[in-house]
Coordinates of C-alpha atoms and ligand atoms in Angstrom, one line a residue:
X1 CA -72.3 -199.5 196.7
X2 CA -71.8 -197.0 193.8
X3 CA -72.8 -193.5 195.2
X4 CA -74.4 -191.5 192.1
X5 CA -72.0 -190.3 189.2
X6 CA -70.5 -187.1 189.7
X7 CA -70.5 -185.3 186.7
X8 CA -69.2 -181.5 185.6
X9 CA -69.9 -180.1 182.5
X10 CA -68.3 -177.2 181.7
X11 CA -64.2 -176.6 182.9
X12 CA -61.1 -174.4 181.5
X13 CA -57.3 -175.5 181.3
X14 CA -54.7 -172.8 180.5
X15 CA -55.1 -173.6 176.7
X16 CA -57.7 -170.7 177.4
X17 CA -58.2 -169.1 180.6
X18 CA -58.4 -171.6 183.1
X19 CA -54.8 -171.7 184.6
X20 CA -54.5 -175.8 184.7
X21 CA -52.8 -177.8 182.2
X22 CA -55.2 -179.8 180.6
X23 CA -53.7 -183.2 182.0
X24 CA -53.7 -181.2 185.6
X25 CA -57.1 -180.5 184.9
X26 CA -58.0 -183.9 184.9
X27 CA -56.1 -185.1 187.7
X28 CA -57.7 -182.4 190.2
X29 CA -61.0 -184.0 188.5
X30 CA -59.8 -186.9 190.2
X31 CA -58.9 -185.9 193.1
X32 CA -62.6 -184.3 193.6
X33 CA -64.6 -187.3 192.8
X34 CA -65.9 -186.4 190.0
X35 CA -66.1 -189.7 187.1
X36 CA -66.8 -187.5 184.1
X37 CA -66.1 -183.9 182.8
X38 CA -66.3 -181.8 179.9
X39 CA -63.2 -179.7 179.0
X40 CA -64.9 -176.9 177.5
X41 CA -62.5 -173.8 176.9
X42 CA -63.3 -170.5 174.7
X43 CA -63.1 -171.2 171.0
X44 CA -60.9 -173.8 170.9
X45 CA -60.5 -177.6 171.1
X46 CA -56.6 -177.5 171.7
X47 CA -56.5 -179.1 174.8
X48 CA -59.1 -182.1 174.1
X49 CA -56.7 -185.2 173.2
X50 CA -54.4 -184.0 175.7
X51 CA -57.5 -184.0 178.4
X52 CA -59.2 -187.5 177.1
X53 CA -55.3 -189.3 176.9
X54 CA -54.8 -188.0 180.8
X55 CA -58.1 -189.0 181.3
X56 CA -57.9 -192.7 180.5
X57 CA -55.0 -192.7 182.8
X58 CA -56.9 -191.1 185.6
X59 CA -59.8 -193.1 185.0
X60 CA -61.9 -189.8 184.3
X61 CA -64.3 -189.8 181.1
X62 CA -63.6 -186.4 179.6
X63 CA -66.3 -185.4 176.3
X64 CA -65.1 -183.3 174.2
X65 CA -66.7 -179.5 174.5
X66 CA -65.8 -175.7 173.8
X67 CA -67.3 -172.5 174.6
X68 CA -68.2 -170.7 171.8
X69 CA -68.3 -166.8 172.2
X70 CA -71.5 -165.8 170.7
X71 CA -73.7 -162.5 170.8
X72 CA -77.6 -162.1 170.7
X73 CA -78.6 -158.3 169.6
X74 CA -75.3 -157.3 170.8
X75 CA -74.8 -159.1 173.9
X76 CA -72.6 -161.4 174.9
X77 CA -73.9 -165.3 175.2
X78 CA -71.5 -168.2 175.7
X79 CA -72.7 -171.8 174.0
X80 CA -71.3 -175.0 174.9
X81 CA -70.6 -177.7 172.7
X82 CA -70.4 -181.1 173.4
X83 CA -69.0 -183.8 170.8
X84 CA -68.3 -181.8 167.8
X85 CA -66.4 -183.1 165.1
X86 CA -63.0 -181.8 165.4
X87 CA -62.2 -182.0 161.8
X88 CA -65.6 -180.0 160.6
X89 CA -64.5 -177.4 158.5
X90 CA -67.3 -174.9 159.2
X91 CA -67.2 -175.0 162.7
X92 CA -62.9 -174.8 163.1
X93 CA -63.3 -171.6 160.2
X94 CA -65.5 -170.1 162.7
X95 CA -63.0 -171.0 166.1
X96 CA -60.2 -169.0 163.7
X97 CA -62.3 -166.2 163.2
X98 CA -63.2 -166.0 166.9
X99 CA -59.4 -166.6 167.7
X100 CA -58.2 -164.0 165.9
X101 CA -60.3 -161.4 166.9
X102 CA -58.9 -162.0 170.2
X103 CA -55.3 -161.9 169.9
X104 CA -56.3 -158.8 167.0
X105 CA -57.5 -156.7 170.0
X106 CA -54.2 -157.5 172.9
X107 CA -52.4 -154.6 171.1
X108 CA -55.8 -152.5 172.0
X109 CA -56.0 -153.4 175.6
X110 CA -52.4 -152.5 176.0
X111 CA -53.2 -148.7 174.6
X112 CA -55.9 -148.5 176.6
X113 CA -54.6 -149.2 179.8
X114 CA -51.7 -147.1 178.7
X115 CA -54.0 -144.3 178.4
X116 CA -55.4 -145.2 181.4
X117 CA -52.3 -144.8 183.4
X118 CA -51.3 -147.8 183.8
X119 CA -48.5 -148.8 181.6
X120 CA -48.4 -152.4 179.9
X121 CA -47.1 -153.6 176.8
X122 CA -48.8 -156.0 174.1
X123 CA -46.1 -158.4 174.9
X124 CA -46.6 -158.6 178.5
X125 CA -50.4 -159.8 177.5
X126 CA -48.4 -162.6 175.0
X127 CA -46.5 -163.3 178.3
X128 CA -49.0 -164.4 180.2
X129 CA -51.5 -165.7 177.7
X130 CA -48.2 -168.1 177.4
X131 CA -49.2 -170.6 175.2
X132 CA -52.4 -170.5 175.1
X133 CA -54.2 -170.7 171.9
X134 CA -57.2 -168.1 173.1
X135 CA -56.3 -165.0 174.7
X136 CA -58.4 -163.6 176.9
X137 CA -59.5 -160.7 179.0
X138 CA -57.9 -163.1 182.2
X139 CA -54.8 -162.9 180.5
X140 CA -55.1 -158.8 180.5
X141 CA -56.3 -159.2 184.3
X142 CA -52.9 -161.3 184.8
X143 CA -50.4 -159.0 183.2
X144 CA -52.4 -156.4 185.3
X145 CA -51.2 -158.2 188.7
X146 CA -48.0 -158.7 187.5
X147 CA -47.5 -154.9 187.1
X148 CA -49.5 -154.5 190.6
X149 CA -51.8 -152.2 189.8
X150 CA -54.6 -154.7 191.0
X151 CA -54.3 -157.7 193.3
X152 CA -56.1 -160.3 191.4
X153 CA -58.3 -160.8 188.3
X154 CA -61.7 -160.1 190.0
X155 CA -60.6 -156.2 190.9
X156 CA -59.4 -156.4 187.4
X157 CA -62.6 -156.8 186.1
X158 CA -64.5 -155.2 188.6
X159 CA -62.5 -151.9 188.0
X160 CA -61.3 -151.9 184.3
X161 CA -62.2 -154.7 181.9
X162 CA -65.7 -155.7 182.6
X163 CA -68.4 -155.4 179.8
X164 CA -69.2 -151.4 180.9
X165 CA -65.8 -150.7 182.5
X166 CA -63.2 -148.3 180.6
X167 CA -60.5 -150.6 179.9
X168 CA -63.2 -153.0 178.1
X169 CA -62.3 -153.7 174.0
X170 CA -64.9 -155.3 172.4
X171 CA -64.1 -158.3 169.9
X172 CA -65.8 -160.6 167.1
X173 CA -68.6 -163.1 167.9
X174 CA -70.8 -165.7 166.3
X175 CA -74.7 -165.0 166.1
X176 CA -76.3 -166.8 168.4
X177 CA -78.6 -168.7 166.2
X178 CA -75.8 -169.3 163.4
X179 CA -73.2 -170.8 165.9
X180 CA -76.2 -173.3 167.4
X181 CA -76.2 -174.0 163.7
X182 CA -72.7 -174.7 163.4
X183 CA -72.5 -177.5 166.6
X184 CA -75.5 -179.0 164.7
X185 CA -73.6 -179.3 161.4
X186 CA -70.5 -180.7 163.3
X187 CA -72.5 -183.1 165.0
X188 CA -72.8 -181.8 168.3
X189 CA -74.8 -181.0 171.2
X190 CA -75.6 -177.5 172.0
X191 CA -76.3 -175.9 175.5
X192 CA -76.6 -172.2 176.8
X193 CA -73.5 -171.2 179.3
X194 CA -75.0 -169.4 182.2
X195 CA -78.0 -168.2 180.5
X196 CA -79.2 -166.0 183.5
X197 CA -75.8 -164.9 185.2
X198 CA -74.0 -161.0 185.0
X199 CA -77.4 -159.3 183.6
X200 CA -78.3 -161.7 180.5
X201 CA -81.7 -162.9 182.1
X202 CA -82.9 -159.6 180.1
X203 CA -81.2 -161.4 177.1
X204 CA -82.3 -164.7 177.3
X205 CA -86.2 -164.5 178.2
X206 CA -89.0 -167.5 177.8
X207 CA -89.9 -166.1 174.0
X208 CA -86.0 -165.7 173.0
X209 CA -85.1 -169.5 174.4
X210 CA -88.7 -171.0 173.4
X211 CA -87.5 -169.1 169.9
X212 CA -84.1 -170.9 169.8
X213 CA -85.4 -174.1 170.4
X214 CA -88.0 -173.7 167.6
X215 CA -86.1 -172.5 164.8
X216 CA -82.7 -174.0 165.7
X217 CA -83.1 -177.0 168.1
X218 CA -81.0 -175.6 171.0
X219 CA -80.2 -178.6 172.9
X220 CA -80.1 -177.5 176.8
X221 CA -79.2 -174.9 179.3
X222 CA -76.8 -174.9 182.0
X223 CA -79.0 -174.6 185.4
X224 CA -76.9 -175.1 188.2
X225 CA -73.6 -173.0 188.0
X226 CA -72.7 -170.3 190.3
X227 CA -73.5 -167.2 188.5
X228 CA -77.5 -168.2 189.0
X229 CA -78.9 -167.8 192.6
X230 CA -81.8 -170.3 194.2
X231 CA -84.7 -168.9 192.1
X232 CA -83.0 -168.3 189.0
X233 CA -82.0 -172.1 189.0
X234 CA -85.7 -173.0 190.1
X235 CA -87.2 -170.9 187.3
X236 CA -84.4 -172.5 184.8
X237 CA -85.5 -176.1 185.8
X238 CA -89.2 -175.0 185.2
X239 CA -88.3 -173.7 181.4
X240 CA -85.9 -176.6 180.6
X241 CA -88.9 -179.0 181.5
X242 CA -91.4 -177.4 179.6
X243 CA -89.2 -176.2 176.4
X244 CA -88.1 -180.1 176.1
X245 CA -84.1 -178.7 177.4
X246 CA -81.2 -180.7 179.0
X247 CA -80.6 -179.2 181.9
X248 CA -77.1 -179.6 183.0
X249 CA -75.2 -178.5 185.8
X250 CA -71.1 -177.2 186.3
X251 CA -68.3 -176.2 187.9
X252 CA -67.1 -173.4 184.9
X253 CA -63.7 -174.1 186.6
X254 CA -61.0 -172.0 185.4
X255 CA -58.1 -173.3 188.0
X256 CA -56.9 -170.4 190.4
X257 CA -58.1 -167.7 188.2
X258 CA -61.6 -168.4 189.5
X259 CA -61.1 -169.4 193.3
X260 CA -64.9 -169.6 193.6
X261 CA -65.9 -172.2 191.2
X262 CA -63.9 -175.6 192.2
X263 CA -64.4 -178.7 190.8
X264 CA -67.8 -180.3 190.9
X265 CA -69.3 -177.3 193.3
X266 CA -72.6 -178.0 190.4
X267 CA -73.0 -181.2 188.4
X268 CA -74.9 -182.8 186.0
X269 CA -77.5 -185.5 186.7
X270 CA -76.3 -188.8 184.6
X271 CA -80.0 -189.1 182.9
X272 CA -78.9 -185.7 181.4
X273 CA -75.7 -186.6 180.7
X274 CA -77.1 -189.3 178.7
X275 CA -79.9 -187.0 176.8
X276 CA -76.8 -185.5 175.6
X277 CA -74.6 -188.1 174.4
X278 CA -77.8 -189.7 172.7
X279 CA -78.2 -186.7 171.2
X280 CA -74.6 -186.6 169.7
X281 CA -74.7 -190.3 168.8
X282 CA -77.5 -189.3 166.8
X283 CA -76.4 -186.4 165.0
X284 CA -72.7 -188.3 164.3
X285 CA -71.2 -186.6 166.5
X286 CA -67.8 -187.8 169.0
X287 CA -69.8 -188.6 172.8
X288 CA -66.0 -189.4 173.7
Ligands
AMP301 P1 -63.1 -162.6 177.1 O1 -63.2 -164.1 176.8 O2 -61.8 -162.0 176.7 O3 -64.3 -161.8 176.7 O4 -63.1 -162.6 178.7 C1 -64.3 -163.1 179.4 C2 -63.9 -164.2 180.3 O5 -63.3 -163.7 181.5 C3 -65.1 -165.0 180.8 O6 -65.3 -166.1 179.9 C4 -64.7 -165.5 182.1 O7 -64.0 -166.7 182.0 C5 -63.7 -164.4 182.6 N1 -64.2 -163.5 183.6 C6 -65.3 -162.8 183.6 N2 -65.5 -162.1 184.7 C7 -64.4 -162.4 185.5 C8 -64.0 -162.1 186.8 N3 -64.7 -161.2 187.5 N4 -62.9 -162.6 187.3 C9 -62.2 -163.5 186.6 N5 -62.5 -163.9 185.4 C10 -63.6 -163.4 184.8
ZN302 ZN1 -63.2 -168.2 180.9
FE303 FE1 -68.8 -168.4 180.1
FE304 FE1 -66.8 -170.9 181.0

């Protein structure tokens, strides 16, 4: 007998900060059970054909997804995207913007860590950003173990490059509203990241989400993912229900960089797996 579909939503490879190759992505998909995922790394799709050509080889249905970096009155709000159009010019404009920023503030971190007291050059970000696309704050966090002055990318954030921590450089983002906006016009699905984890359930109230949903159709919001605890899932299931939301469930897997989040520790129910890809099938969209 089939058992039920296991399904994971939201998942990094190395062409952000997850430290998997996309294809090695999909094959520790594989080896986990899980049937479908979504590779959804920060502003960019880089690593999507690579991930869906692995993934008819592994026998693992892998939709195309980012997570967009977006800000709400200042704070930071990651949006997934599911299905986008990779050839929509408004939407990849916006993913160059958002890419820039990030590799236009490297030299910064490198000063200020410098200043800091702990010494580390620009290039030794590039270094082990490797070839990623999107550089990140992980990346930072890595060239900070290299030089041992922390022991893994947790103390790193925890001590220097969190949101209110001294080493932190703040970067570009996409209005909330406008980038919802965007996956719409690309033909996507759109779903809040972690709405309630690392403070944002001040952010992301009833009136802000009921808000979002009325004068931009947000899509869904991701429930089950670790950041959330019992209640705030139970309270998140309440509000998707009654605001009309897919509510999906993940992993936000980013390899060994994040040894608490493995592969399918959350997933998505198939019935809202399938709200989604009708939704993207409607909007002409790629449900992959
Ligand atoms: P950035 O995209 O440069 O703003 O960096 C933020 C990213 O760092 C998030 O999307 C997470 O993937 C990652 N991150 C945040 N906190 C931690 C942490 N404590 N340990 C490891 N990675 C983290
Ligand atoms: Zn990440
Ligand atoms: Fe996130
Ligand atoms: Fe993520």
């Amino acid at each position: 007998m089939m058992g039920d579909m296991r399904i994971d939503l939201h998942t990094h490879s190395a062409v952000s900060d997850g430290t998997d190759t996309p294809e090695q992505l999909v094959r520790h998909a594989a080896l986990a059970g899980l049937e479908v995922i979504a590779l959804t790394d920060h502003d960019t799709i880089d690593g999507i054909a690579a991930a869906q050509a692995a993934g008819r080889a592994e026998g693992v249905r892998v939709i195309a997804g980012l997570e967009l970096s977006t800000e709400l009155d200042g704070h930071s709000v990651h949006l997934l995207a599911y299905g986008t159009r990779p050839d929509d010019a408004e939407l990849s404009a916006e993913l160059v913007l958002l890419r820039e920023s990030r590799s236009g503030r490297v030299e910064a971190f490198a000063g200020r860590l410098t200043e800091l007291g702990m010494e580390i050059t620009a290039a030794e970000i590039w270094q082990a950003a490797g070839s990623a696309p999107s550089v990140g704050r992980p990346h930072v966090a890595d060239a900070m173990v290299s030089r041992g002055y922390v022991a893994d990318r947790n103390e790193a954030f925890a001590q220097w490059l969190g949101d209110d921590k001294p080493a932190y450089v703040t970067r570009y983002a996409t209005a909330l509203g406008r980038a919802i906006d965007l996956v719409h016009g690309a033909g996507g699905a759109a779903v809040i990241a972690h709405p309630w984890g690392r403070g944002s359930r001040e952010v992301l109230t009833t009136e802000v989400l009921t808000r979002l949903v009325r004068d931009h159709g947000l899509d869904g919001i991701e429930v089950d993912h670790e950041d959330h605890d019992e209640r705030d899932r139970k309270e998140l299931a309440r509000l998707a229900t009654g605001l009309g939301l897919v509510a999906t469930g993940s992993s936000d897997h980013h390899g060994v960089g994040k040894v608490d989040h493995p592969l399918g520790v959350n997933v998505t129910h198939e019935a809202a797996l399938e709200h989604l890809l009708r939704i993207i099938t409607t909007r002409g969209g790629l449900p992959g």
